């Protein structure tokens, strides 16, 4: 990672981040990927603390000084599992020189490990091909939709699903 990467800080979402988080996510969804979506059709973004910041879940922002340049969330879906959600990085902060995506993912996975999460699930679309490569590079395995846990927050646009196992039972049978 380049020297600029040291400027990026990861921090838990605070209410004062709400407008910038919504603007970043919706602009990427609409302008880069052509989704017909707005903030009103994503009620989780209007209630981040209630929707994400409880149990084994949380929501983080990546900051470059006072500017939000990335987001990632873990949604507690029960049974020591979480759903990875809302991972977005501003276009000008993508790539290994900045390392924003890696910092976001590693921060979320570190949190999950510290909170005894067993598996991380995620859904994405066929359009996010760079994301597919990123998740696979970081150990996520492609799974069928039928392998998702019952509590997984399925989105109609999702067509590809991944799983990363964090905790394995290492105890021997008696």
Coordinates of C-alpha atoms in Angstrom, one line a residue, residues 43-153:
X43 CA -34.5 1.8 4.9
X44 CA -31.5 0.3 6.5
X45 CA -29.5 3.4 5.6
X46 CA -32.0 5.6 7.5
X47 CA -31.6 3.4 10.7
X48 CA -28.0 2.2 10.7
X49 CA -27.7 1.9 14.5
X50 CA -31.0 -0.1 14.8
X51 CA -30.4 -2.2 11.7
X52 CA -26.7 -3.0 12.0
X53 CA -25.1 -1.9 15.3
X54 CA -26.3 -4.6 17.7
X55 CA -25.4 -8.2 18.6
X56 CA -22.4 -9.3 16.4
X57 CA -23.2 -6.6 13.8
X58 CA -21.7 -3.2 13.2
X59 CA -21.3 -0.5 10.5
X60 CA -18.0 1.2 9.7
X61 CA -16.9 4.1 7.6
X62 CA -13.4 4.6 6.1
X63 CA -12.3 8.2 6.5
X64 CA -9.7 10.3 4.7
X65 CA -9.4 13.2 7.1
X66 CA -13.1 14.3 7.4
X67 CA -14.3 12.7 4.1
X68 CA -16.1 9.3 4.1
X69 CA -14.5 7.3 1.3
X70 CA -15.9 3.8 2.1
X71 CA -18.4 1.8 4.1
X72 CA -18.9 -1.8 5.2
X73 CA -21.5 -3.4 7.5
X74 CA -22.1 -6.7 9.3
X75 CA -25.7 -7.6 9.9
X76 CA -26.3 -10.1 12.8
X77 CA -28.4 -12.8 11.3
X78 CA -28.4 -15.2 14.3
X79 CA -26.7 -18.4 15.1
X80 CA -23.3 -16.8 15.2
X81 CA -23.6 -15.8 11.5
X82 CA -23.5 -12.3 9.9
X83 CA -24.2 -10.9 6.5
X84 CA -21.6 -8.6 4.9
X85 CA -23.5 -5.6 3.6
X86 CA -23.0 -2.1 2.1
X87 CA -19.3 -2.5 1.2
X88 CA -18.7 0.5 -1.1
X89 CA -15.5 2.5 -1.8
X90 CA -15.4 5.8 -3.7
X91 CA -14.0 5.3 -7.1
X92 CA -11.0 7.6 -6.5
X93 CA -10.0 5.5 -3.5
X94 CA -10.1 2.1 -5.1
X95 CA -7.0 0.1 -5.7
X96 CA -4.0 -1.2 -3.7
X97 CA -2.4 2.2 -3.3
X98 CA -5.1 3.2 -1.0
X99 CA -6.1 -0.2 0.4
X100 CA -9.5 1.1 1.5
X101 CA -11.4 -2.1 0.6
X102 CA -8.9 -4.3 2.4
X103 CA -9.0 -2.1 5.5
X104 CA -12.8 -2.2 5.5
X105 CA -13.0 -6.0 5.0
X106 CA -10.2 -6.7 7.5
X107 CA -11.8 -4.5 10.1
X108 CA -15.1 -6.2 9.7
X109 CA -13.6 -9.7 9.8
X110 CA -11.5 -8.8 12.9
X111 CA -14.7 -7.6 14.6
X112 CA -16.5 -10.8 13.6
X113 CA -13.7 -13.0 14.9
X114 CA -13.6 -11.1 18.2
X115 CA -17.4 -11.6 18.5
X116 CA -17.3 -15.3 17.9
X117 CA -18.9 -15.2 14.5
X118 CA -18.8 -18.6 12.7
X119 CA -19.6 -17.6 9.1
X120 CA -19.9 -14.4 7.0
X121 CA -22.3 -14.5 4.1
X122 CA -22.8 -12.0 1.3
X123 CA -24.9 -11.5 -1.8
X124 CA -23.8 -9.5 -4.8
X125 CA -24.8 -9.0 -8.4
X126 CA -23.3 -10.2 -11.6
X127 CA -22.3 -6.6 -12.4
X128 CA -19.9 -6.4 -9.5
X129 CA -17.2 -8.5 -11.1
X130 CA -14.3 -6.7 -9.4
X131 CA -16.0 -7.4 -6.1
X132 CA -16.2 -11.1 -7.0
X133 CA -12.5 -11.3 -7.5
X134 CA -11.9 -9.3 -4.3
X135 CA -14.0 -11.6 -2.2
X136 CA -12.6 -14.7 -3.7
X137 CA -9.0 -13.5 -3.2
X138 CA -9.9 -13.0 0.5
X139 CA -11.2 -16.5 1.1
X140 CA -14.9 -16.3 0.3
X141 CA -16.3 -19.3 -1.5
X142 CA -19.1 -19.1 -4.0
X143 CA -22.2 -20.9 -2.7
X144 CA -25.7 -21.6 -4.1
X145 CA -28.6 -19.5 -2.9
X146 CA -30.1 -22.5 -1.2
X147 CA -27.1 -22.6 1.1
X148 CA -27.9 -19.3 2.7
X149 CA -29.1 -19.3 6.3
X150 CA -32.8 -18.5 6.9
X151 CA -32.0 -15.1 8.4
X152 CA -30.0 -13.9 5.5
X153 CA -31.3 -10.5 4.2

